[in-house]
């Protein structure tokens, strides 16, 4: 990936983080991406002690079940995980290998101390599909698009307001121009009328004067 794309992705993630509720963001489960055939390591509690009982539960297309329980390690509840599961010695992590699409789902690690659940860690196991609906790319892209849409809407509204204001302004100037034109025309007409009247008066006066002279 080039630096430009990395920067854009980072920005998008930052924006998404800012836009989303901080509480939601903190409690959001871990997301682990895999490609078919790969191995992933699921994280449990890192502060486990020997007497802790660790129970792994999953919700996948294979089913909803407990697939590992350290209290009953011999009980293998999930055949599809046979030979693909590897709990590390510390039990804080669990490795799943040769992953398939059927392993997509939610995984919980519950830690029990003397029968009391002391911690739960949830992990989302997702297929790495650059253009799929569950991919980081899609999420970043969608949040980016949401931001872009927001920006576009803002721009549209601003432009709209501006043009409307300009339209109103031009209407106003046109109206005032028409008014002044009309007013000047009326004045001109009035002046013409006045002049005609004056002329008429003058003529009459001249006629009268001529009449008196006769
Ligand atoms: C399980 O993991 C340990 C250490 O990560 C490794 O040494 C061991 O070979 C693995 N076992 C299997 C069956 O993959
Ligand atoms: C991985 O799983 C596929 C079926 O999903 C199986 O055919 C293949 O043999 C497995 N590979 C290993 C190394 O276990």
XYZ file of C-alpha atoms and ligand atoms in Angstrom:
242
model
C 0.000 0.000 0.000
C 1.266 3.427 -0.775
C 1.630 6.074 1.894
C -1.205 8.107 0.461
C -3.707 5.293 0.812
C -2.413 4.494 4.294
C -2.866 8.106 5.317
C -6.389 8.206 3.911
C -7.294 4.988 5.738
C -5.820 6.318 8.965
C -7.766 9.552 8.618
C -10.959 7.656 7.883
C -10.464 5.469 10.948
C -9.793 8.563 13.058
C -12.929 10.270 11.765
C -14.934 7.126 12.392
C -13.550 6.947 15.915
C -14.460 10.566 16.542
C -17.923 10.208 15.030
C -18.871 7.052 16.892
C -19.836 7.045 20.535
C -16.627 6.603 22.578
C -18.361 4.101 24.867
C -19.377 1.982 21.904
C -15.925 2.166 20.508
C -14.231 0.971 23.677
C -16.580 -1.982 24.149
C -16.366 -2.977 20.489
C -14.994 -6.533 20.249
C -11.627 -7.312 18.805
C -11.730 -8.051 15.110
C -9.340 -10.565 13.637
C -9.151 -11.026 9.897
C -8.044 -14.179 8.163
C -7.727 -15.692 4.725
C -8.858 -19.245 4.045
C -6.190 -21.755 5.116
C -4.477 -19.370 7.497
C -3.991 -19.557 11.252
C -5.185 -17.002 13.786
C -4.437 -16.560 17.449
C -7.404 -15.624 19.611
C -6.671 -13.675 22.744
C -8.041 -14.492 26.173
C -7.111 -12.943 29.490
C -3.373 -12.449 29.886
C -3.515 -12.599 33.699
C -4.608 -16.214 33.980
C -3.548 -18.282 36.951
C -3.326 -22.054 37.220
C -6.651 -22.514 39.018
C -8.598 -20.489 36.484
C -11.021 -22.380 34.335
C -11.047 -21.170 30.748
C -14.075 -21.808 28.579
C -14.076 -21.027 24.887
C -17.412 -20.513 23.244
C -18.155 -19.739 19.634
C -21.046 -18.695 17.443
C -20.272 -19.648 13.844
C -22.030 -21.359 10.931
C -20.724 -24.587 12.508
C -22.913 -23.886 15.516
C -23.158 -22.247 18.912
C -21.082 -24.270 21.296
C -18.373 -24.517 23.880
C -15.434 -25.922 21.996
C -12.840 -25.952 24.721
C -13.155 -26.196 28.481
C -9.990 -26.517 30.541
C -11.942 -28.239 33.304
C -12.817 -31.015 30.876
C -9.956 -30.912 28.363
C -10.662 -34.422 27.166
C -14.138 -33.588 26.003
C -13.823 -32.512 22.430
C -17.141 -30.909 21.605
C -16.307 -29.805 18.099
C -15.186 -32.314 15.528
C -14.463 -29.714 12.893
C -11.718 -28.312 15.149
C -9.981 -31.671 15.483
C -6.281 -31.109 14.871
C -6.787 -27.439 14.078
C -6.881 -26.148 17.638
C -3.839 -25.368 19.736
C -4.136 -23.940 23.225
C -0.839 -22.524 24.369
C 0.674 -23.603 27.648
C -0.312 -20.344 29.341
C -3.880 -20.729 27.975
C -4.013 -16.990 27.415
C -4.153 -17.568 23.703
C -5.752 -20.060 21.399
C -4.525 -20.826 17.915
C -6.892 -21.983 15.192
C -5.278 -23.218 12.012
C -6.406 -24.084 8.495
C -9.288 -21.675 8.740
C -12.266 -21.895 6.425
C -15.273 -19.678 5.762
C -17.169 -21.791 8.288
C -14.929 -20.418 11.050
C -16.242 -16.891 10.558
C -18.088 -15.708 13.623
C -17.898 -14.670 17.243
C -15.586 -16.214 19.805
C -15.773 -15.711 23.549
C -13.203 -16.620 26.118
C -14.668 -16.810 29.595
C -12.445 -17.077 32.652
C -13.891 -18.588 35.810
C -12.275 -18.376 39.204
C -13.913 -20.643 41.788
C -17.027 -20.836 39.690
C -17.320 -17.081 39.178
C -16.829 -15.540 35.791
C -14.056 -12.981 36.170
C -13.531 -11.928 32.567
C -14.948 -12.318 29.105
C -13.093 -11.505 25.931
C -14.979 -11.380 22.669
C -13.319 -11.656 19.290
C -14.841 -11.350 15.844
C -13.239 -13.642 13.353
C -13.765 -12.251 9.864
C -12.659 -13.281 6.432
C -10.215 -10.891 4.889
C -12.070 -9.899 1.761
C -10.864 -6.513 0.527
C -14.176 -5.637 -1.071
C -16.582 -7.682 1.036
C -19.192 -6.160 3.275
C -17.377 -7.237 6.443
C -13.939 -6.095 5.461
C -12.029 -3.225 7.012
C -11.769 -1.748 3.565
C -15.546 -1.693 3.278
C -15.971 -0.246 6.755
C -13.407 2.467 6.164
C -14.840 3.084 2.711
C -18.397 3.349 4.033
C -17.379 5.710 6.819
C -15.393 7.709 4.299
C -18.413 7.789 2.007
C -20.587 8.888 4.918
C -18.180 11.731 5.597
C -18.000 12.584 1.917
C -21.792 12.590 1.691
C -22.000 14.836 4.710
C -19.484 17.157 3.107
C -21.342 17.087 -0.198
C -24.633 17.892 1.499
C -22.950 20.790 3.289
C -21.535 22.096 0.020
C -24.894 21.714 -1.728
C -26.700 23.608 0.994
C -24.118 26.379 0.985
C -24.229 26.734 -2.784
C -28.014 26.671 -2.714
C -28.174 29.404 -0.104
C -25.637 31.489 -1.974
C -27.445 31.234 -5.321
C -30.754 31.971 -3.685
C -29.258 35.049 -2.033
C -27.746 36.085 -5.355
C -31.052 35.517 -7.133
C -32.821 37.610 -4.560
C -30.182 40.289 -4.889
C -30.427 40.351 -8.693
C -34.214 40.391 -8.475
C -33.994 43.345 -6.139
C -31.606 45.265 -8.400
C -33.724 44.464 -11.426
C -36.838 45.618 -9.601
C -35.224 48.860 -8.453
C -33.831 49.436 -11.957
C -37.314 48.963 -13.395
C -38.708 51.279 -10.766
C -36.208 54.039 -11.491
C -36.758 53.581 -15.226
C -40.474 53.821 -14.804
C -40.128 56.799 -12.517
C -37.853 58.620 -14.950
C -40.198 57.825 -17.824
C -43.149 59.208 -15.843
C -41.149 62.290 -15.045
C -40.189 62.710 -18.675
C -43.811 62.349 -19.705
C -44.833 64.805 -17.060
C -42.220 67.214 -18.270
C -43.399 66.735 -21.828
C -46.952 67.351 -20.723
C -45.839 70.420 -18.855
C -43.980 71.695 -21.879
C -46.965 71.040 -24.145
C -49.210 72.818 -21.689
C -46.765 75.677 -21.538
C -46.625 75.832 -25.289
C -50.403 75.710 -25.483
C -50.639 78.424 -22.893
C -48.113 80.483 -24.742
C -50.015 80.060 -27.993
C -53.246 81.045 -26.302
C -51.585 84.004 -24.714
C -50.189 84.995 -28.090
C -53.614 84.541 -29.671
C -55.181 86.615 -26.887
C -52.560 89.267 -27.276
C -53.184 89.252 -31.022
C -56.959 89.468 -30.305
C -56.544 92.448 -28.025
C -54.292 94.040 -30.555
C -56.965 93.709 -33.268
C 0.939 -25.642 19.247
O 1.694 -24.451 19.457
C 2.988 -24.678 20.009
C 3.630 -23.324 20.267
O 2.990 -22.297 19.622
C 3.803 -25.516 19.031
O 5.075 -25.766 19.543
C 3.073 -26.841 18.750
O 3.755 -27.574 17.778
C 1.658 -26.573 18.273
N 0.942 -27.854 18.151
C 0.217 -28.119 17.056
C -0.502 -29.446 17.079
O 0.122 -27.379 16.097
C -7.463 -27.705 5.581
O -8.880 -27.866 5.449
C -9.300 -28.430 4.241
C -10.815 -28.452 4.256
O -11.336 -27.263 4.753
C -8.690 -29.827 4.057
O -9.105 -30.335 2.808
C -7.187 -29.721 4.147
O -6.617 -31.013 4.096
C -6.772 -29.055 5.450
N -5.331 -28.861 5.478
C -4.600 -29.166 6.515
C -3.125 -28.890 6.392
O -5.081 -29.656 7.518
